[in-house]
Structures are given as C-alpha cells and as structure tokens.
Coordinates of C-alpha atoms and ligand atoms in Angstrom, one line a residue:
M1 CA 120.9 149.0 -35.9
L2 CA 118.6 148.7 -32.8
N3 CA 118.7 151.0 -29.8
T4 CA 118.8 149.5 -26.3
N5 CA 115.1 149.6 -25.8
E6 CA 114.3 148.0 -29.1
F7 CA 116.9 145.3 -28.3
Q8 CA 115.0 144.5 -25.1
N9 CA 111.7 144.3 -27.0
S10 CA 113.2 142.1 -29.6
I11 CA 114.4 139.7 -26.9
Q12 CA 110.9 139.5 -25.4
K13 CA 109.3 139.0 -28.8
T14 CA 111.8 136.3 -29.7
K15 CA 111.1 134.5 -26.5
E16 CA 107.3 134.5 -27.0
E17 CA 107.7 133.3 -30.6
A18 CA 110.1 130.5 -29.7
F19 CA 108.0 129.3 -26.8
R20 CA 104.9 129.2 -29.0
E21 CA 106.6 127.3 -31.8
I22 CA 108.0 124.8 -29.4
D23 CA 104.7 124.3 -27.7
Q24 CA 103.0 123.6 -31.0
E25 CA 105.6 121.2 -32.4
N26 CA 104.6 117.6 -32.3
R27 CA 107.7 115.9 -33.9
L28 CA 111.2 115.6 -32.6
E29 CA 112.7 116.5 -36.0
G30 CA 110.6 119.7 -35.9
L31 CA 112.1 120.6 -32.5
E32 CA 115.6 120.2 -34.0
Q33 CA 114.7 122.6 -36.7
I34 CA 113.5 125.1 -34.1
R35 CA 116.7 124.7 -32.2
V36 CA 118.7 125.5 -35.3
K37 CA 116.5 128.4 -36.1
Y38 CA 117.1 130.1 -32.7
L39 CA 120.3 128.7 -31.4
G40 CA 122.2 127.5 -34.4
R41 CA 125.4 129.3 -35.7
K42 CA 123.2 131.7 -37.7
G43 CA 120.3 131.4 -35.4
I44 CA 118.2 134.3 -34.2
I45 CA 119.4 134.3 -30.6
T46 CA 123.0 133.7 -31.6
S47 CA 122.9 136.8 -33.8
L48 CA 121.4 138.8 -31.0
L49 CA 124.4 137.9 -28.8
K50 CA 126.7 138.8 -31.6
N51 CA 125.2 142.2 -31.9
L52 CA 125.9 143.0 -28.2
K53 CA 129.3 144.5 -29.0
D54 CA 127.6 147.4 -30.9
F55 CA 125.9 148.7 -27.8
P56 CA 127.3 151.3 -25.3
E57 CA 129.5 149.7 -22.8
E58 CA 127.3 150.6 -19.8
D59 CA 124.3 148.8 -21.4
R60 CA 126.1 145.6 -22.3
P61 CA 126.1 143.7 -19.0
A62 CA 122.3 144.0 -18.6
L63 CA 121.6 143.2 -22.2
G64 CA 124.1 140.3 -22.1
Q65 CA 122.4 138.9 -19.1
L66 CA 119.0 139.1 -20.8
S67 CA 120.3 137.4 -24.0
N68 CA 122.0 134.6 -22.1
Q69 CA 118.9 134.1 -20.0
L70 CA 116.8 133.8 -23.2
K71 CA 119.3 131.3 -24.6
K72 CA 119.1 129.2 -21.5
Q73 CA 115.3 129.3 -21.3
V74 CA 114.8 128.3 -24.9
E75 CA 117.3 125.4 -24.4
E76 CA 115.4 124.3 -21.4
V77 CA 112.0 124.5 -23.0
L78 CA 113.2 122.6 -26.0
L79 CA 114.5 119.9 -23.8
Q80 CA 111.3 119.6 -21.8
R81 CA 109.2 119.4 -25.0
A82 CA 111.5 116.8 -26.5
E83 CA 111.1 114.7 -23.3
K84 CA 107.3 115.0 -23.5
L85 CA 107.3 114.0 -27.1
K86 CA 109.5 110.9 -26.4
E87 CA 107.1 110.0 -23.6
I88 CA 104.1 110.3 -25.9
Q89 CA 105.9 108.2 -28.6
L90 CA 106.6 105.5 -26.1
T91 CA 103.1 105.4 -24.8
L92 CA 101.7 105.2 -28.3
K93 CA 104.2 102.4 -29.2
K94 CA 103.1 100.4 -26.2
G95 CA 99.5 100.8 -27.5
R96 CA 98.4 102.5 -24.4
W97 CA 95.9 105.4 -24.3
F98 CA 97.6 108.7 -24.2
L99 CA 95.6 111.3 -22.4
D100 CA 96.0 114.8 -23.8
Y101 CA 94.8 117.0 -21.1
T102 CA 94.7 120.0 -23.4
L103 CA 91.9 118.7 -25.6
P104 CA 88.4 120.1 -24.9
G105 CA 86.2 117.8 -22.9
R106 CA 83.6 115.5 -24.4
K107 CA 80.2 115.0 -22.6
G108 CA 79.5 111.4 -21.8
W109 CA 76.0 110.8 -23.1
V110 CA 73.8 108.3 -21.5
G111 CA 71.1 106.5 -23.5
K112 CA 67.6 107.4 -22.6
L113 CA 64.1 106.2 -23.6
H114 CA 62.7 107.6 -26.8
P115 CA 60.3 110.5 -26.2
V116 CA 57.4 108.4 -27.6
T117 CA 58.3 105.6 -25.2
Q118 CA 58.4 108.1 -22.3
V119 CA 55.0 109.6 -23.1
N120 CA 53.6 106.1 -23.8
E121 CA 54.8 105.0 -20.3
R122 CA 53.4 108.1 -18.7
I123 CA 49.9 107.5 -20.3
I124 CA 49.9 103.9 -19.1
Q125 CA 51.1 104.9 -15.6
I126 CA 48.2 107.4 -15.3
F127 CA 45.5 104.8 -16.3
Y128 CA 47.2 102.1 -14.2
G129 CA 46.7 104.4 -11.3
M130 CA 42.9 104.4 -12.1
G131 CA 42.7 100.6 -12.1
F132 CA 43.3 99.8 -15.7
E133 CA 45.4 96.7 -16.6
V134 CA 47.6 96.5 -19.7
A135 CA 46.9 94.2 -22.7
K136 CA 48.6 93.9 -26.0
G137 CA 47.6 92.7 -29.5
P138 CA 49.6 91.9 -32.6
D139 CA 50.7 94.5 -35.1
I140 CA 49.8 92.2 -38.0
E141 CA 46.0 91.7 -37.9
T142 CA 43.2 90.1 -39.8
D143 CA 40.5 92.0 -41.5
Y144 CA 38.1 90.5 -39.0
Y145 CA 39.8 92.0 -35.9
N146 CA 40.8 95.3 -37.4
F147 CA 37.4 95.9 -39.2
S148 CA 34.6 93.4 -39.4
S149 CA 34.3 92.6 -35.7
L150 CA 34.4 96.4 -35.0
N151 CA 31.2 96.9 -37.1
F152 CA 32.9 98.5 -40.1
P153 CA 30.6 97.9 -43.1
Q154 CA 32.2 96.0 -45.9
D155 CA 32.5 99.1 -48.1
H156 CA 33.7 101.5 -45.4
P157 CA 36.4 103.9 -46.8
A158 CA 38.8 103.1 -44.0
R159 CA 39.2 99.6 -45.5
D160 CA 40.3 101.2 -48.7
M161 CA 43.8 100.4 -50.0
Q162 CA 44.7 104.0 -49.5
D163 CA 44.6 103.8 -45.7
T164 CA 45.5 100.2 -45.0
F165 CA 48.7 98.3 -45.6
Y166 CA 47.4 94.9 -46.8
I167 CA 49.6 91.8 -46.7
N168 CA 47.0 89.9 -48.5
D169 CA 43.2 90.1 -48.9
D170 CA 42.7 89.1 -45.3
I171 CA 45.8 90.1 -43.4
L172 CA 46.9 93.6 -42.8
L173 CA 48.9 95.9 -40.5
R174 CA 46.5 97.2 -37.9
T175 CA 45.4 100.7 -38.5
H176 CA 44.4 101.3 -34.9
T177 CA 44.5 99.6 -31.5
S178 CA 40.8 99.0 -31.3
P179 CA 41.2 95.3 -32.4
V180 CA 42.7 94.6 -29.0
Q181 CA 39.2 95.3 -27.6
V182 CA 37.8 92.4 -29.5
R183 CA 40.7 90.1 -28.6
V184 CA 40.3 90.8 -24.9
F185 CA 36.5 90.5 -24.9
E186 CA 36.8 87.1 -26.6
K187 CA 39.0 85.8 -23.7
T188 CA 37.6 87.7 -20.7
E189 CA 34.1 88.1 -19.2
P190 CA 33.2 91.6 -17.8
P191 CA 34.1 93.5 -15.9
V192 CA 37.2 94.4 -18.0
R193 CA 39.1 97.6 -17.6
I194 CA 42.0 97.6 -20.0
I195 CA 44.6 100.0 -21.5
A196 CA 46.2 98.7 -24.7
P197 CA 49.3 100.5 -26.1
G198 CA 50.7 99.7 -29.5
R199 CA 52.0 100.6 -32.9
C200 CA 49.7 101.3 -35.7
Y201 CA 50.2 101.7 -39.5
R202 CA 48.4 103.8 -42.1
N203 CA 49.2 104.2 -45.8
E204 CA 48.8 107.9 -45.7
A205 CA 50.9 110.7 -47.3
I206 CA 53.7 111.5 -45.0
N207 CA 53.9 115.1 -43.8
S208 CA 54.5 117.1 -40.6
R209 CA 51.2 115.8 -39.1
S210 CA 50.9 112.2 -40.2
Y211 CA 53.4 109.3 -40.6
C212 CA 53.0 105.8 -42.0
T213 CA 53.5 104.4 -38.5
F214 CA 52.5 105.8 -35.1
H215 CA 51.4 104.7 -31.6
Q216 CA 48.0 104.6 -30.0
V217 CA 46.8 103.9 -26.5
E218 CA 43.4 102.2 -26.5
G219 CA 41.4 102.2 -23.3
F220 CA 38.1 100.5 -22.5
Y221 CA 35.9 99.5 -19.6
V222 CA 32.9 97.1 -19.7
D223 CA 30.7 96.3 -16.8
T224 CA 27.0 96.6 -15.8
D225 CA 26.0 100.3 -15.7
V226 CA 29.0 101.9 -17.3
T227 CA 27.9 105.3 -18.6
F228 CA 29.2 108.2 -20.7
A229 CA 29.7 110.1 -17.4
D230 CA 32.3 107.5 -16.4
L231 CA 34.1 108.1 -19.7
K232 CA 34.1 111.8 -19.2
G233 CA 35.3 111.4 -15.6
V234 CA 38.2 109.1 -16.5
L235 CA 39.3 111.2 -19.5
T236 CA 39.2 114.4 -17.5
A237 CA 41.3 112.9 -14.8
F238 CA 43.8 111.7 -17.4
V239 CA 44.0 115.1 -19.1
W240 CA 44.5 116.9 -15.8
E241 CA 47.2 114.5 -14.8
M242 CA 49.0 114.8 -18.2
F243 CA 48.6 118.5 -19.0
G244 CA 47.6 120.2 -15.7
K245 CA 44.4 121.0 -13.9
D246 CA 43.6 124.3 -15.7
V247 CA 43.2 122.5 -19.1
K248 CA 39.5 122.3 -20.2
L249 CA 37.9 119.4 -22.1
R250 CA 35.3 119.5 -24.9
F251 CA 33.4 116.5 -26.2
R252 CA 32.3 116.9 -29.8
A253 CA 29.8 114.5 -31.4
S254 CA 31.5 112.3 -33.9
F255 CA 31.2 108.9 -35.6
F256 CA 33.1 105.6 -35.2
P257 CA 31.5 102.3 -36.4
F258 CA 32.3 100.6 -33.1
T259 CA 31.0 103.3 -30.7
E260 CA 27.5 104.9 -30.3
P261 CA 27.3 107.6 -29.3
S262 CA 30.8 108.7 -30.4
A263 CA 32.8 111.8 -29.5
E264 CA 36.0 113.5 -30.4
V265 CA 37.7 115.0 -27.4
D266 CA 39.4 118.4 -27.5
I267 CA 41.5 120.1 -24.9
S268 CA 41.9 123.8 -24.5
C269 CA 45.1 124.8 -26.3
I270 CA 48.0 124.3 -23.9
L271 CA 50.2 126.7 -25.9
C272 CA 47.9 129.7 -25.9
S273 CA 45.5 128.7 -23.1
G274 CA 42.6 128.8 -25.5
K275 CA 43.2 132.3 -26.8
G276 CA 44.0 131.1 -30.3
C277 CA 47.4 130.4 -31.9
S278 CA 48.9 128.7 -35.0
V279 CA 49.1 125.3 -33.3
C280 CA 45.3 125.3 -32.5
K281 CA 44.7 127.0 -35.8
H282 CA 43.1 129.9 -33.9
T283 CA 40.3 127.8 -32.5
G284 CA 41.6 127.6 -29.0
W285 CA 41.1 123.8 -29.0
L286 CA 43.2 120.8 -29.8
E287 CA 41.8 117.3 -30.7
I288 CA 43.5 114.6 -28.7
L289 CA 41.4 111.5 -28.9
G290 CA 38.4 109.6 -30.2
A291 CA 35.9 107.9 -27.8
G292 CA 32.4 106.6 -27.2
M293 CA 30.1 104.0 -25.8
I294 CA 30.9 100.6 -27.3
D295 CA 28.4 99.7 -29.9
P296 CA 26.2 96.7 -29.1
A297 CA 27.2 95.2 -32.4
V298 CA 30.7 94.7 -31.0
F299 CA 29.3 93.0 -28.0
D300 CA 27.3 90.7 -30.2
A301 CA 30.4 89.8 -32.2
V302 CA 32.2 88.6 -29.0
G303 CA 29.2 87.0 -27.3
Y304 CA 28.7 89.6 -24.5
D305 CA 25.1 90.2 -23.5
S306 CA 24.5 93.7 -24.8
E307 CA 21.3 94.0 -22.7
K308 CA 23.3 93.4 -19.5
F309 CA 26.6 95.2 -20.2
T310 CA 27.6 98.6 -21.3
G311 CA 31.1 100.0 -21.8
Y312 CA 33.1 102.9 -23.1
A313 CA 36.3 103.0 -25.2
F314 CA 38.7 105.6 -26.2
G315 CA 41.9 105.8 -28.4
M316 CA 44.6 108.4 -28.4
G317 CA 47.7 109.1 -30.5
V318 CA 50.8 109.0 -28.5
E319 CA 52.9 111.1 -30.9
R320 CA 50.2 113.7 -30.9
I321 CA 50.2 113.9 -27.1
A322 CA 54.0 114.0 -27.1
M323 CA 54.0 116.8 -29.7
L324 CA 51.6 118.9 -27.6
K325 CA 53.4 118.2 -24.4
Y326 CA 56.8 119.2 -25.8
G327 CA 55.8 121.7 -28.5
I328 CA 57.1 119.5 -31.4
N329 CA 55.8 120.7 -34.7
D330 CA 56.8 117.8 -37.0
I331 CA 55.9 114.1 -36.3
R332 CA 58.7 112.9 -38.6
L333 CA 61.3 114.0 -36.0
F334 CA 60.3 111.0 -33.9
Y335 CA 61.4 108.6 -36.7
E336 CA 64.6 110.2 -37.9
N337 CA 66.7 109.2 -34.9
D338 CA 68.6 112.5 -35.1
L339 CA 70.6 112.6 -31.8
R340 CA 70.3 116.4 -31.7
F341 CA 66.5 115.9 -31.4
L342 CA 66.6 112.8 -29.1
R343 CA 69.1 114.2 -26.6
Q344 CA 66.6 116.9 -25.7
F345 CA 64.5 114.3 -23.9
Q346 CA 67.0 113.3 -21.2
L347 CA 64.3 113.5 -18.6
Ligands
LIG401 N1 40.2 103.6 -33.2 C1 39.9 105.0 -33.3 C2 40.9 105.7 -34.3 O1 41.9 105.1 -34.6 C3 39.9 105.8 -32.0 C4 38.8 105.3 -31.1 C5 39.1 104.3 -30.2 C6 37.5 105.8 -31.2 C7 38.1 103.9 -29.3 C8 36.6 105.4 -30.3 C9 36.8 104.4 -29.4 O2 40.7 106.8 -34.8

C-alpha cells in the first residue's frame, strides 16, 4: 500500500512514461495498445483511481484531482498523436514528401573542383600572369614526340617497357608533357612562351609517392637571347606566388636528354622551413621540378635555327605541388575519389 507521497510520485512517473511511449509510437494500433495499458479497465491509471479509497479522507480530493488530471492529459496526448499519425499516413498515401522536423539536419554539399584541378588551374593562372599562353597535346603519343625528337637515345632506359605504357611499337601513353614542346615548335616560329598542362602515364610500382597516372605542367620560352637567368627569374616568381616569399630555391645540376644544362629545382621545405623533417627527409629541401636550357638537338629536330634562338623549359608534377601545399602524404588519395578526402578542398 502506497502512502500519499508515494502516490503522488507514482502519478508523476506514470505520466512521464505514458507521454514517452505515446511520443515514440508510430502506428495507430500501437496507440490503442497504449490506451488500454493506461486507461483500460485494468489499466495503470484506472487502478490508481481505484486505489483512492484507501487514502485518508482529507487527502482524497487532492489526489483525486491529480489522478483525473493525469487521465485527461493522457487521453488528450493520445488523441493528438493519433491525429498526427493519420496526417502522416495521408501524406504518404498521396505520395507527397513528409517533412519530419525532428530528424537531424543533413548538410547540402556542393560539388567542387578536384584538388588536382584546383592546383593545376592555380599554376596556369600564375604563368598566364607572366605572359605564358596555354597549349595542349594528346595523351596518346608516338615514340617520336615522346622520345626521339626530344633527343632520347634509342637505348635510353626511360623507353624501357618498365616505365612506358606502349600501345604498340610506335604508339604509347605519354610519360611527360615535354612532347608538347615539339608539337608547338613545329607549328610556331619563335618567340613562343607556352604553358602546357596535361595528364601523363608511367608504368611504375604504385605507392604513396608514385602512381600510374599523374599531371604535369610544362613551361617553355624560346626567343633570341633567352638565358638561364630568365629561367631562374620566372621559376622564383612562380614559387613565391605559389608557396610564399620566404621560400628559398636551389638549382641542382642534373640531366635530361632535351636540356643542356639541366637542373632539378628544390624549394626550402615549407613544412619545417628548412630545419629538417620527415617530409624533406631531414634535408630541409623538397624537389619540385626539372628544368634546363633546351638542347640544340631539339631545335634541329623542329627546324629552329639553334644559332639564333635559345630557350628554357621546365616541367613540374601537379600532384607533388598539391601534396606539398596541402600536406597530403599519399598520392593515391587523389585517385580514390573518397568524398571524405575530396570534401576537404571546398576552397
Ligand atoms: N619532362 C621532364 C620529366 O618528366 C621534366 C622536364 C621538363 C625537365 C622540361 C626539363 C625540362 O621529368
């Protein structure tokens, strides 16, 4: 037998439970079951009312009022919920959208350019601002444009099956954007100042640093009196624009068949400012591109007068630049199309 206080608590508890059950019920039949459970002949509220007679006379009016109030409230909430459910059923029947305001919101994502595309466009924009025009060449190339015309000896290891995807003996997927140099030279007389973005392919082992396809941006300038100093100037301006003015450049002597002299260009590590970290392998420097003065043999192949003209060329990997710019440690991420990755580039 409950005392007065316990009876009041029990009313409060019953009320909370009934309201919660009603609120969570999504079927009309379920609501009927709840009604029986609380208000039926043997229902919880009905028995509470029946028990009233056991309480002291002076307490009965207050407790009676509470119990009757509870009964009314539960009836009312049951009715409201039933109406709501009927309305939902009707809406669904009509095939209309039903808006459930209680569901958590969903963000409306807007499609954006792929990070590689964004960086590619930024590179082009910077060189466009320095007077370069855009040219393009085909992804499927001949051995001549990809190699021979660029002064690769017949037995050069880069022609090896390991690095190049051959379609047949003569046709291949370009391994770099340098063939665009030759295609432009064949059609245009100097001066030419060109930037040539495009996709390249290499039959290399796939790992966090290299992938079977990637993008390059080739740049070249041919005129009378073009010097290595011009090359340094234009690349320095580019790096400062791309990574900021406190980044240093280093030109290391290197070799490419189509440039002489050739250089590989490093920038001071943008992650550790040159102090040494895992990304720059504790050297303080990051290689970002290959460059050099165009070899006279290339000019001979396209009929330019190599006594009269000089020119520089450079080629950079777009993914590499994007990885440095955004601190991405695995090139494969660019090609997996995982939205969790791509959505971070809503610039
Ligand atoms: N084509 C070279 C490469 O893919 C890069 C390069 C371009 C070097 C132009 C010098 C001049 O590695």
